[in-house]
Amino acid sequence: MRIATASEIAKKVIQKEPLFILDVRNEETFQDWKIEGEQVVHLNVPYFELLDGAGAIVDQLPKDQEIMVVCAKEGSSIMVAEILEEEGCSAAYLQGGMKAWSEYLEPVKIGDLKSGGELYQFVRLGKGCLSYMIVSGGEAAVVDAVRMTGVFTVFADGLDAKIIHVLDTHLHADHISGGRKLAESTGATYWLPQKDAEEVTFDFASLEEGASITVGSTKIEIQPLYSPGHTIGSTSFIVDDSYLLTGDILFIDSIGRPDLAGLAEDWVGDLRESLYNRYPQLSEDLTVLPAHFMMIKELNENGSVSEKLGALYKQNHGLKIDNEDEFRELVTGNLPPQPNAYQEIRQTNMGKIQPDEEMQREMEIGPNRCAVR
Amino acid sequence: MSTTTFLDAKGLACPMPIVRARKVMKELQTGDILEIHTTDKGSVADLTAWAASGGHDLKEKQQEANVFKFWIQKG
C-alpha cells in the first residue's frame, strides 16, 4: 500500500492527470466538499459499508489504475486501502486525508516584475484560497496569507528574502487569515483596511488609497485602491503597474458577494461602483489576481489563477450586467449558502476569539463560497 | 424487554468507534439499545450515517463537554 501526499495529488490535478478516488467519508460530507479535477473520477462509499470487505464494490473499481483512498483524516482510508489490497487491487491512501488536502498550498510563479523581483501565487486547491508573495531585493510582502504561515516563511527563506509587509485585502469571512500570525513571527508590518478593522483587538497599519507600500531596493510599488462591496473596506492592490490583486471583489468567472459582513442591500451599490466605475478606469492590460477561485477549470495550465482585466470585461458575466436592478437581483437575490462558521471566522480574524488549531480546522471545513455567479 | 449495552469509545479515532460499535451491535437482539460515548468529532456524522445505513434507529444523541453520547436501537 502506497502513501500519497497532498502535494502529489495537487500536481496530478494541475497537470490534469487521471486519478481514481475512492472517497470513504459519509455521503453528506462528500457531497459538500471533495477533491476536484478535470480527470478525477470519484466513487463514494462510506468506510463503514466496507468493513466486511470490498467485494460488493470491486466491479466498480478500475483494474488497471491505482485507487486513491481518501477520508477525513486518514485512519479509515488506511483500513480501506488494506481491504482493497486483500482484494488484489492496487491502492494508495492520502496522508492526512482531506485535512491535509485543505491545508496544502501549491506555490506558482506568476511572473518577473519589471522593476526586478518576482510575484508568486499560493494556490490552496482544497479550499480555493489564493495568497501572494511579492519578492524583490531581499524583501517580501505577503498578501492574503492563509493560516498555514510556515509555508510563507519557508518559501521566503528559500529566496533569501525577509518578509517586511503582510497585507490583507479585507477582513476574511471564509477562512482564517494568517496575516497577524505571520506579521508577529516575522516582525513585518500588518496592513488592513481601516473600515474592515474597526473592531479588531490588535495593532495594525491602515491601508490608504494613494499611499504606496514598497518592497526591496528597486521599490516595487503596491498601490492600494479602495474597492468596497464584498466588505466595506475591501481594498485592491496594483503591483508594479502590472498586476491587480482584487481580493474578493472580482474573480475570474464570478464576482464578490456583499452579504458576509453586513447587509447585501447596503453594499450592492458599493460593489457596483467598484466593478463598473472604478476598475474600468484602470489599464486593461493589468493581470487580475483574485483571492479565490471557485472551480478547478479556472486554473491556467501551470496551475495559476489569473486573467487580463480587459479579458474579464469581455468574459465575466458579473461585469456585463448593464441594468442596475438586474445586478442588484443577482448579488442579493440568489446567494449561495454562507460559508461554514463564517461569523466565528470573522471574530477570529478580528482577534476577538482565539480558537486552537483543531478548532480553526473545523471552522474552515467545506468549500469556499465567497462569490456569486 | 430491550436491554441497553454500553460501549465506551472515548479517545478512539476514526474508524475505531464504528468498528467497535458494529462488533457489539452484532451480538445484540433486534430492539436492544446500544449506548456509545465518543470524543472524535467525526464520529457524530459517521455514527448517524452508519445507523441509518444499517437499518438501526438513532433514538437520541447528546453532547456533554467533549463527549458525544448516542443511543442506537438495533433494527
Tab-separated table of C-alpha atoms in Angstrom:
chain	number	residue	atom	x	y	z
A	1	MET	CA	0.000	0.000	0.000
A	2	ARG	CA	1.406	3.319	-1.087
A	3	ILE	CA	1.188	6.587	0.829
A	4	ALA	CA	0.319	9.612	-1.313
A	5	THR	CA	0.853	13.208	-0.226
A	6	ALA	CA	-1.413	16.194	-0.821
A	7	SER	CA	1.434	17.698	-2.857
A	8	GLU	CA	1.423	14.710	-5.221
A	9	ILE	CA	-2.335	14.953	-5.700
A	10	ALA	CA	-2.088	18.711	-6.288
A	11	LYS	CA	0.371	18.104	-9.101
A	12	LYS	CA	-1.914	15.497	-10.671
A	13	VAL	CA	-4.848	17.910	-10.535
A	14	ILE	CA	-2.825	20.750	-12.075
A	15	GLN	CA	-1.356	18.537	-14.801
A	16	LYS	CA	-4.797	17.080	-15.446
A	17	GLU	CA	-3.623	13.524	-14.908
A	18	PRO	CA	-6.159	10.729	-14.414
A	19	LEU	CA	-6.889	9.945	-10.785
A	20	PHE	CA	-9.401	7.474	-9.371
A	21	ILE	CA	-10.532	8.410	-5.875
A	22	LEU	CA	-12.442	6.133	-3.556
A	23	ASP	CA	-13.761	8.630	-1.016
A	24	VAL	CA	-14.825	6.743	2.113
A	25	ARG	CA	-16.341	9.662	4.059
A	26	ASN	CA	-20.087	9.700	4.629
A	27	GLU	CA	-22.220	10.754	1.690
A	28	GLU	CA	-23.286	14.142	3.023
A	29	THR	CA	-19.730	15.253	3.742
A	30	PHE	CA	-18.583	14.017	0.353
A	31	GLN	CA	-21.359	15.868	-1.481
A	32	ASP	CA	-20.438	19.078	0.302
A	33	TRP	CA	-16.727	19.041	-0.468
A	34	LYS	CA	-14.294	16.802	-2.340
A	35	ILE	CA	-11.056	16.746	-4.341
A	36	GLU	CA	-11.870	18.149	-7.761
A	37	GLY	CA	-10.017	17.905	-11.031
A	38	GLU	CA	-10.768	17.526	-14.717
A	39	GLN	CA	-9.513	13.951	-14.814
A	40	VAL	CA	-10.604	12.978	-11.321
A	41	VAL	CA	-13.147	10.166	-11.132
A	42	HIS	CA	-14.851	9.540	-7.781
A	43	LEU	CA	-16.563	6.666	-6.112
A	44	ASN	CA	-18.079	7.476	-2.728
A	45	VAL	CA	-18.671	4.509	-0.412
A	46	PRO	CA	-18.550	5.196	3.346
A	47	TYR	CA	-15.887	3.133	5.107
A	48	PHE	CA	-18.424	1.553	7.433
A	49	GLU	CA	-20.000	-0.175	4.457
A	50	LEU	CA	-16.674	-1.809	3.602
A	51	LEU	CA	-15.879	-3.414	6.963
A	52	ASP	CA	-16.888	-6.865	5.686
A	53	GLY	CA	-14.652	-6.479	2.644
A	54	ALA	CA	-14.744	-4.661	-0.658
A	55	GLY	CA	-16.337	-7.499	-2.614
A	56	ALA	CA	-19.511	-5.541	-3.295
A	57	ILE	CA	-17.702	-2.647	-4.988
A	58	VAL	CA	-14.837	-4.416	-6.739
A	59	ASP	CA	-16.573	-4.331	-10.114
A	60	GLN	CA	-16.900	-0.526	-9.807
A	61	LEU	CA	-13.142	-0.116	-9.365
A	62	PRO	CA	-10.666	0.281	-12.222
A	63	LYS	CA	-8.477	-2.765	-12.838
A	64	ASP	CA	-5.500	-1.048	-14.416
A	65	GLN	CA	-5.276	2.059	-12.266
A	66	GLU	CA	-4.256	2.791	-8.723
A	67	ILE	CA	-7.118	3.532	-6.350
A	68	MET	CA	-6.567	6.575	-4.168
A	69	VAL	CA	-8.480	6.124	-0.928
A	70	VAL	CA	-9.428	9.351	0.830
A	71	CYS	CA	-11.146	10.051	4.138
A	72	ALA	CA	-11.366	12.923	6.612
A	73	LYS	CA	-8.074	12.439	8.440
A	74	GLU	CA	-6.558	9.191	7.089
A	75	GLY	CA	-7.488	6.500	9.636
A	76	SER	CA	-10.357	4.994	7.673
A	77	SER	CA	-8.571	5.290	4.362
A	78	ILE	CA	-5.647	3.204	5.649
A	79	MET	CA	-8.069	0.493	6.702
A	80	VAL	CA	-9.946	0.554	3.397
A	81	ALA	CA	-6.733	0.586	1.345
A	82	GLU	CA	-5.677	-2.575	3.236
A	83	ILE	CA	-9.035	-4.175	2.482
A	84	LEU	CA	-8.642	-3.291	-1.203
A	85	GLU	CA	-5.188	-4.829	-1.351
A	86	GLU	CA	-6.642	-8.032	0.071
A	87	GLU	CA	-8.973	-7.993	-2.931
A	88	GLY	CA	-5.939	-7.740	-5.204
A	89	CYS	CA	-6.361	-4.053	-6.030
A	90	SER	CA	-3.520	-1.558	-6.218
A	91	ALA	CA	-4.315	1.032	-3.564
A	92	ALA	CA	-2.850	4.162	-2.014
A	93	TYR	CA	-4.183	6.480	0.651
A	94	LEU	CA	-3.958	10.235	1.057
A	95	GLN	CA	-1.715	11.027	4.005
A	96	GLY	CA	-3.579	13.299	6.420
A	97	GLY	CA	-6.809	12.931	4.459
A	98	MET	CA	-8.993	15.878	3.500
A	99	LYS	CA	-7.490	17.808	6.418
A	100	ALA	CA	-4.114	17.759	4.670
A	101	TRP	CA	-5.745	18.490	1.310
A	102	SER	CA	-7.484	21.537	2.758
A	103	GLU	CA	-4.224	22.872	4.143
A	104	TYR	CA	-1.920	22.237	1.190
A	105	LEU	CA	-0.588	25.242	-0.744
A	106	GLU	CA	0.967	24.933	-4.193
A	107	PRO	CA	3.323	27.828	-4.996
A	108	VAL	CA	3.219	29.007	-8.620
A	109	LYS	CA	5.357	31.746	-10.127
A	110	ILE	CA	3.163	34.343	-11.813
A	111	GLY	CA	5.957	36.370	-13.363
A	112	ASP	CA	9.009	38.578	-13.113
A	113	LEU	CA	8.442	42.177	-12.136
A	114	LYS	CA	9.534	44.992	-14.448
A	115	SER	CA	11.430	46.672	-11.669
A	116	GLY	CA	13.200	43.458	-10.674
A	117	GLY	CA	11.819	40.733	-8.464
A	118	GLU	CA	9.078	38.151	-8.753
A	119	LEU	CA	5.444	37.586	-7.933
A	120	TYR	CA	4.239	34.215	-6.635
A	121	GLN	CA	0.756	32.857	-6.120
A	122	PHE	CA	-0.004	30.200	-3.495
A	123	VAL	CA	-2.886	28.046	-4.628
A	124	ARG	CA	-4.844	26.363	-1.846
A	125	LEU	CA	-6.527	23.809	-4.074
A	126	GLY	CA	-8.643	22.215	-1.366
A	127	LYS	CA	-10.226	25.455	-0.283
A	128	GLY	CA	-9.996	27.732	-3.310
A	129	CYS	CA	-7.918	30.376	-1.498
A	130	LEU	CA	-5.132	32.306	-3.234
A	131	SER	CA	-2.324	34.085	-1.390
A	132	TYR	CA	0.538	36.097	-2.888
A	133	MET	CA	4.168	36.897	-2.270
A	134	ILE	CA	5.951	39.824	-3.878
A	135	VAL	CA	9.719	39.443	-3.646
A	136	SER	CA	12.377	42.000	-4.508
A	137	GLY	CA	15.873	42.849	-3.346
A	138	GLY	CA	15.850	40.515	-0.347
A	139	GLU	CA	12.467	41.717	0.893
A	140	ALA	CA	8.998	40.257	0.580
A	141	ALA	CA	5.368	41.235	1.026
A	142	VAL	CA	2.641	38.635	1.545
A	143	VAL	CA	-0.960	39.348	0.574
A	144	ASP	CA	-3.981	37.474	1.958
A	145	ALA	CA	-1.902	34.922	3.858
A	146	VAL	CA	-3.770	31.804	4.953
A	147	ARG	CA	-3.271	30.367	8.445
A	148	MET	CA	-0.526	27.902	7.359
A	149	THR	CA	2.037	30.671	7.751
A	150	GLY	CA	5.022	28.329	7.838
A	151	VAL	CA	4.650	27.869	4.088
A	152	PHE	CA	5.356	31.567	3.542
A	153	THR	CA	8.283	31.837	5.934
A	154	VAL	CA	9.948	28.728	4.483
A	155	PHE	CA	9.368	29.947	0.926
A	156	ALA	CA	10.772	33.408	1.706
A	157	ASP	CA	13.792	31.815	3.417
A	158	GLY	CA	14.393	29.771	0.275
A	159	LEU	CA	14.589	33.008	-1.697
A	160	ASP	CA	16.734	34.708	0.955
A	161	ALA	CA	14.001	37.276	1.430
A	162	LYS	CA	12.758	38.838	4.646
A	163	ILE	CA	9.006	39.337	4.950
A	164	ILE	CA	8.550	43.004	5.833
A	165	HIS	CA	4.920	43.605	4.862
A	166	VAL	CA	1.834	41.478	5.375
A	167	LEU	CA	-1.389	42.757	3.811
A	168	ASP	CA	-4.994	41.604	3.782
A	169	THR	CA	-7.308	42.948	1.076
A	170	HIS	CA	-10.199	42.718	3.525
A	171	LEU	CA	-11.400	41.043	6.706
A	172	HIS	CA	-11.931	37.484	5.513
A	173	ALA	CA	-15.098	35.572	6.355
A	174	ASP	CA	-14.494	32.216	4.698
A	175	HIS	CA	-11.058	31.315	6.024
A	176	ILE	CA	-8.833	32.250	8.913
A	177	SER	CA	-6.231	34.827	7.975
A	178	GLY	CA	-2.620	34.040	8.748
A	179	GLY	CA	-1.782	37.738	8.409
A	180	ARG	CA	-1.479	38.617	12.046
A	181	LYS	CA	0.432	35.454	12.982
A	182	LEU	CA	2.809	35.893	10.053
A	183	ALA	CA	3.423	39.557	10.875
A	184	GLU	CA	4.084	38.720	14.533
A	185	SER	CA	6.502	35.910	13.749
A	186	THR	CA	8.497	37.880	11.176
A	187	GLY	CA	8.289	41.375	12.648
A	188	ALA	CA	6.553	42.578	9.484
A	189	THR	CA	4.006	45.379	9.376
A	190	TYR	CA	0.422	44.098	9.173
A	191	TRP	CA	-1.729	46.215	6.877
A	192	LEU	CA	-5.529	46.171	6.938
A	193	PRO	CA	-8.236	48.438	5.546
A	194	GLN	CA	-9.361	50.666	8.433
A	195	LYS	CA	-13.045	50.289	7.587
A	196	ASP	CA	-12.882	46.498	7.961
A	197	ALA	CA	-10.826	46.738	11.126
A	198	GLU	CA	-12.982	48.917	13.378
A	199	GLU	CA	-13.412	46.060	15.858
A	200	VAL	CA	-10.018	44.355	15.731
A	201	THR	CA	-8.264	43.815	19.046
A	202	PHE	CA	-4.678	44.211	17.825
A	203	ASP	CA	-2.448	46.875	16.277
A	204	PHE	CA	-2.216	47.220	12.527
A	205	ALA	CA	-1.219	49.762	9.897
A	206	SER	CA	-4.063	51.292	7.938
A	207	LEU	CA	-4.141	50.855	4.169
A	208	GLU	CA	-4.799	54.173	2.494
A	209	GLU	CA	-5.532	54.718	-1.167
A	210	GLY	CA	-2.659	56.557	-2.782
A	211	ALA	CA	-0.145	55.693	-0.045
A	212	SER	CA	2.148	53.223	-1.761
A	213	ILE	CA	3.984	50.435	0.022
A	214	THR	CA	7.395	49.450	-1.316
A	215	VAL	CA	9.267	46.164	-1.356
A	216	GLY	CA	13.006	45.889	-1.928
A	217	SER	CA	15.612	48.319	-3.043
A	218	THR	CA	14.108	48.512	-6.509
A	219	LYS	CA	10.893	49.779	-4.971
A	220	ILE	CA	8.146	47.541	-6.156
A	221	GLU	CA	5.086	49.636	-5.625
A	222	ILE	CA	1.942	48.236	-4.083
A	223	GLN	CA	-0.766	50.822	-4.648
A	224	PRO	CA	-3.932	50.375	-2.569
A	225	LEU	CA	-7.165	51.099	-4.419
A	226	TYR	CA	-10.352	51.408	-2.379
A	227	SER	CA	-12.875	48.989	-3.901
A	228	PRO	CA	-15.674	48.245	-1.432
A	229	GLY	CA	-18.535	45.839	-1.993
A	230	HIS	CA	-17.584	42.449	-0.597
A	231	THR	CA	-16.791	44.232	2.632
A	232	ILE	CA	-16.951	47.963	3.308
A	233	GLY	CA	-13.155	48.211	3.494
A	234	SER	CA	-12.186	45.910	0.597
A	235	THR	CA	-9.016	47.241	-0.988
A	236	SER	CA	-7.309	46.141	-4.205
A	237	PHE	CA	-3.593	46.399	-4.873
A	238	ILE	CA	-1.890	47.431	-8.078
A	239	VAL	CA	1.557	45.832	-8.047
A	240	ASP	CA	4.386	47.130	-10.228
A	241	ASP	CA	1.833	48.763	-12.549
A	242	SER	CA	1.172	45.288	-13.979
A	243	TYR	CA	-0.937	43.256	-11.578
A	244	LEU	CA	-4.280	43.933	-9.936
A	245	LEU	CA	-4.867	41.971	-6.742
A	246	THR	CA	-8.646	42.136	-6.458
A	247	GLY	CA	-9.248	40.305	-3.172
A	248	ASP	CA	-12.841	39.082	-3.058
A	249	ILE	CA	-14.285	41.810	-5.287
A	250	LEU	CA	-13.575	40.295	-8.695
A	251	PHE	CA	-12.826	36.679	-9.551
A	252	ILE	CA	-12.105	35.016	-12.887
A	253	ASP	CA	-15.565	33.651	-13.520
A	254	SER	CA	-17.633	35.406	-10.866
A	255	ILE	CA	-17.831	38.481	-8.638
A	256	GLY	CA	-17.775	39.007	-4.870
A	257	ARG	CA	-20.828	38.636	-2.694
A	258	PRO	CA	-21.834	41.545	-0.496
A	259	ASP	CA	-23.568	39.762	2.377
A	260	LEU	CA	-20.923	38.157	4.583
A	261	ALA	CA	-20.163	41.083	6.839
A	262	GLY	CA	-23.354	43.095	6.716
A	263	LEU	CA	-26.426	43.524	4.620
A	264	ALA	CA	-26.184	42.765	0.939
A	265	GLU	CA	-28.662	45.567	0.273
A	266	ASP	CA	-26.356	48.126	1.839
A	267	TRP	CA	-23.275	47.220	-0.111
A	268	VAL	CA	-24.581	46.281	-3.508
A	269	GLY	CA	-24.164	49.916	-4.602
A	270	ASP	CA	-20.520	49.897	-3.491
A	271	LEU	CA	-19.887	46.644	-5.316
A	272	ARG	CA	-21.392	48.064	-8.485
A	273	GLU	CA	-19.338	51.239	-8.149
A	274	SER	CA	-16.103	49.252	-7.751
A	275	LEU	CA	-16.766	46.890	-10.650
A	276	TYR	CA	-18.493	49.245	-13.074
A	277	ASN	CA	-16.789	52.586	-12.409
A	278	ARG	CA	-13.502	52.177	-10.551
A	279	TYR	CA	-11.948	49.105	-12.209
A	280	PRO	CA	-12.842	50.182	-15.774
A	281	GLN	CA	-10.666	53.270	-15.274
A	282	LEU	CA	-7.619	51.017	-14.871
A	283	SER	CA	-5.464	49.641	-17.684
A	284	GLU	CA	-6.991	46.658	-19.478
A	285	ASP	CA	-3.519	45.120	-19.534
A	286	LEU	CA	-3.422	44.629	-15.781
A	287	THR	CA	-3.337	40.960	-14.828
A	288	VAL	CA	-6.102	40.240	-12.350
A	289	LEU	CA	-5.066	38.082	-9.379
A	290	PRO	CA	-8.043	37.290	-7.127
A	291	ALA	CA	-8.091	35.928	-3.569
A	292	HIS	CA	-10.152	32.896	-4.591
A	293	PHE	CA	-11.131	30.575	-7.366
A	294	MET	CA	-14.381	28.647	-7.367
A	295	MET	CA	-13.887	25.894	-9.912
A	296	ILE	CA	-10.894	23.895	-10.999
A	297	LYS	CA	-11.467	24.952	-14.607
A	298	GLU	CA	-10.375	28.473	-13.623
A	299	LEU	CA	-6.814	27.167	-13.262
A	300	ASN	CA	-4.384	28.012	-16.058
A	301	GLU	CA	-2.081	25.324	-17.468
A	302	ASN	CA	0.619	25.958	-14.868
A	303	GLY	CA	-1.905	25.850	-12.024
A	304	SER	CA	-2.102	29.622	-11.587
A	305	VAL	CA	-5.316	31.627	-11.480
A	306	SER	CA	-5.080	34.903	-13.419
A	307	GLU	CA	-6.501	36.770	-16.395
A	308	LYS	CA	-6.143	40.200	-18.012
A	309	LEU	CA	-8.614	42.768	-16.755
A	310	GLY	CA	-9.672	43.508	-20.338
A	311	ALA	CA	-10.475	39.850	-20.953
A	312	LEU	CA	-12.605	39.676	-17.815
A	313	TYR	CA	-14.705	42.610	-19.034
A	314	LYS	CA	-15.436	40.510	-22.115
A	315	GLN	CA	-15.985	37.128	-20.395
A	316	ASN	CA	-17.142	37.543	-16.820
A	317	HIS	CA	-20.940	37.622	-16.673
A	318	GLY	CA	-20.893	39.650	-13.444
A	319	LEU	CA	-19.215	42.542	-15.280
A	320	LYS	CA	-21.684	42.625	-18.151
A	321	ILE	CA	-24.963	43.473	-16.477
A	322	ASP	CA	-25.925	46.948	-17.698
A	323	ASN	CA	-29.192	47.069	-15.827
A	324	GLU	CA	-28.665	48.086	-12.207
A	325	ASP	CA	-31.795	46.340	-10.928
A	326	GLU	CA	-30.751	43.131	-12.598
A	327	PHE	CA	-27.318	43.456	-10.963
A	328	ARG	CA	-28.930	44.079	-7.578
A	329	GLU	CA	-31.060	40.981	-8.016
A	330	LEU	CA	-28.021	38.842	-8.957
A	331	VAL	CA	-25.947	39.778	-5.927
A	332	THR	CA	-28.711	39.920	-3.325
A	333	GLY	CA	-31.469	37.667	-4.597
A	334	ASN	CA	-29.933	34.319	-5.186
A	335	LEU	CA	-26.942	33.942	-2.908
A	336	PRO	CA	-25.314	30.590	-2.234
A	337	PRO	CA	-25.243	29.296	1.365
A	338	GLN	CA	-22.883	31.219	3.622
A	339	PRO	CA	-19.508	29.594	4.335
A	340	ASN	CA	-19.219	27.256	7.304
A	341	ALA	CA	-18.811	29.142	10.608
A	342	TYR	CA	-18.303	32.473	8.812
A	343	GLN	CA	-19.296	34.537	11.846
A	344	GLU	CA	-16.768	32.747	14.053
A	345	ILE	CA	-14.135	33.100	11.324
A	346	ARG	CA	-14.695	36.868	11.219
A	347	GLN	CA	-14.458	37.030	15.024
A	348	THR	CA	-11.198	35.093	14.880
A	349	ASN	CA	-9.777	37.382	12.209
A	350	MET	CA	-10.685	40.366	14.391
A	351	GLY	CA	-8.810	38.812	17.315
A	352	LYS	CA	-11.990	38.588	19.414
A	353	ILE	CA	-11.822	34.828	19.846
A	354	GLN	CA	-8.744	32.587	19.898
A	355	PRO	CA	-9.724	29.068	18.825
A	356	ASP	CA	-6.977	26.438	18.948
A	357	GLU	CA	-5.632	24.900	15.757
A	358	GLU	CA	-8.045	21.977	15.816
A	359	MET	CA	-10.985	24.375	16.173
A	360	GLN	CA	-9.654	26.547	13.340
A	361	ARG	CA	-9.540	23.483	11.129
A	362	GLU	CA	-13.120	22.605	11.965
A	363	MET	CA	-14.250	26.154	11.233
A	364	GLU	CA	-12.701	26.092	7.782
A	365	ILE	CA	-14.170	22.755	6.734
A	366	GLY	CA	-16.094	22.776	3.488
A	367	PRO	CA	-15.969	24.662	0.232
A	368	ASN	CA	-15.295	28.334	-0.301
A	369	ARG	CA	-18.407	30.383	-1.003
A	370	CYS	CA	-17.372	33.971	-1.497
A	371	ALA	CA	-18.748	34.571	-4.953
A	372	VAL	CA	-21.928	34.994	-6.885
A	373	ARG	CA	-22.096	33.823	-10.466
B	1	MET	CA	-37.847	-6.193	27.211
B	2	SER	CA	-34.940	-4.437	25.491
B	3	THR	CA	-31.574	-4.181	27.134
B	4	THR	CA	-29.061	-1.376	26.901
B	5	THR	CA	-25.413	-2.207	26.248
B	6	PHE	CA	-22.764	0.413	26.913
B	7	LEU	CA	-19.732	0.967	24.697
B	8	ASP	CA	-17.013	3.401	25.735
B	9	ALA	CA	-15.348	4.647	22.540
B	10	LYS	CA	-13.872	7.790	24.081
B	11	GLY	CA	-10.389	8.612	22.870
B	12	LEU	CA	-10.738	6.420	19.788
B	13	ALA	CA	-10.132	7.947	16.373
B	14	CYS	CA	-11.965	7.147	13.189
B	15	PRO	CA	-12.669	4.383	12.119
B	16	MET	CA	-12.476	2.660	15.530
B	17	PRO	CA	-15.709	3.951	17.128
B	18	ILE	CA	-17.724	2.428	14.297
B	19	VAL	CA	-15.631	-0.724	14.060
B	20	ARG	CA	-16.304	-1.337	17.781
B	21	ALA	CA	-19.964	-0.299	17.596
B	22	ARG	CA	-20.563	-2.663	14.722
B	23	LYS	CA	-18.974	-5.568	16.584
B	24	VAL	CA	-21.091	-5.008	19.690
B	25	MET	CA	-24.247	-4.451	17.644
B	26	LYS	CA	-23.831	-7.866	16.015
B	27	GLU	CA	-24.258	-9.544	19.415
B	28	LEU	CA	-27.454	-7.646	20.246
B	29	GLN	CA	-31.083	-8.616	19.563
B	30	THR	CA	-33.419	-6.509	17.465
B	31	GLY	CA	-34.863	-3.792	19.673
B	32	ASP	CA	-31.880	-3.731	22.025
B	33	ILE	CA	-30.159	-0.412	22.592
B	34	LEU	CA	-26.501	0.387	22.190
B	35	GLU	CA	-25.260	3.395	24.157
B	36	ILE	CA	-21.968	4.747	22.798
B	37	HIS	CA	-19.775	7.549	24.094
B	38	THR	CA	-17.172	9.070	21.762
B	39	THR	CA	-14.858	12.062	21.664
B	40	ASP	CA	-13.972	12.065	17.950
B	41	LYS	CA	-15.915	14.881	16.258
B	42	GLY	CA	-16.129	12.973	13.015
B	43	SER	CA	-17.998	10.198	14.825
B	44	VAL	CA	-21.127	12.336	15.103
B	45	ALA	CA	-21.908	12.396	11.391
B	46	ASP	CA	-20.467	8.920	10.839
B	47	LEU	CA	-22.433	7.138	13.585
B	48	THR	CA	-25.597	8.821	12.351
B	49	ALA	CA	-24.957	7.713	8.764
B	50	TRP	CA	-23.862	4.239	9.876
B	51	ALA	CA	-27.028	3.714	11.950
B	52	ALA	CA	-29.188	4.775	9.002
B	53	SER	CA	-27.352	2.577	6.505
B	54	GLY	CA	-27.608	-0.455	8.830
B	55	GLY	CA	-31.334	-0.003	9.385
B	56	HIS	CA	-30.874	0.954	13.043
B	57	ASP	CA	-32.709	3.723	14.813
B	58	LEU	CA	-30.751	6.572	16.399
B	59	LYS	CA	-33.065	7.275	19.326
B	60	GLU	CA	-31.130	10.069	20.947
B	61	LYS	CA	-27.852	11.940	20.908
B	62	GLN	CA	-26.388	14.304	23.482
B	63	GLN	CA	-23.215	16.254	23.992
B	64	GLU	CA	-21.688	16.798	27.414
B	65	ALA	CA	-18.485	18.833	27.334
B	66	ASN	CA	-16.320	16.997	24.796
B	67	VAL	CA	-18.184	13.693	24.981
B	68	PHE	CA	-20.776	12.711	22.388
B	69	LYS	CA	-23.412	10.208	23.534
B	70	PHE	CA	-25.603	8.119	21.275
B	71	TRP	CA	-28.445	5.687	21.901
B	72	ILE	CA	-28.979	3.464	18.888
B	73	GLN	CA	-31.699	0.818	18.719
B	74	LYS	CA	-30.868	-2.270	16.698
B	75	GLY	CA	-33.128	-2.652	13.658
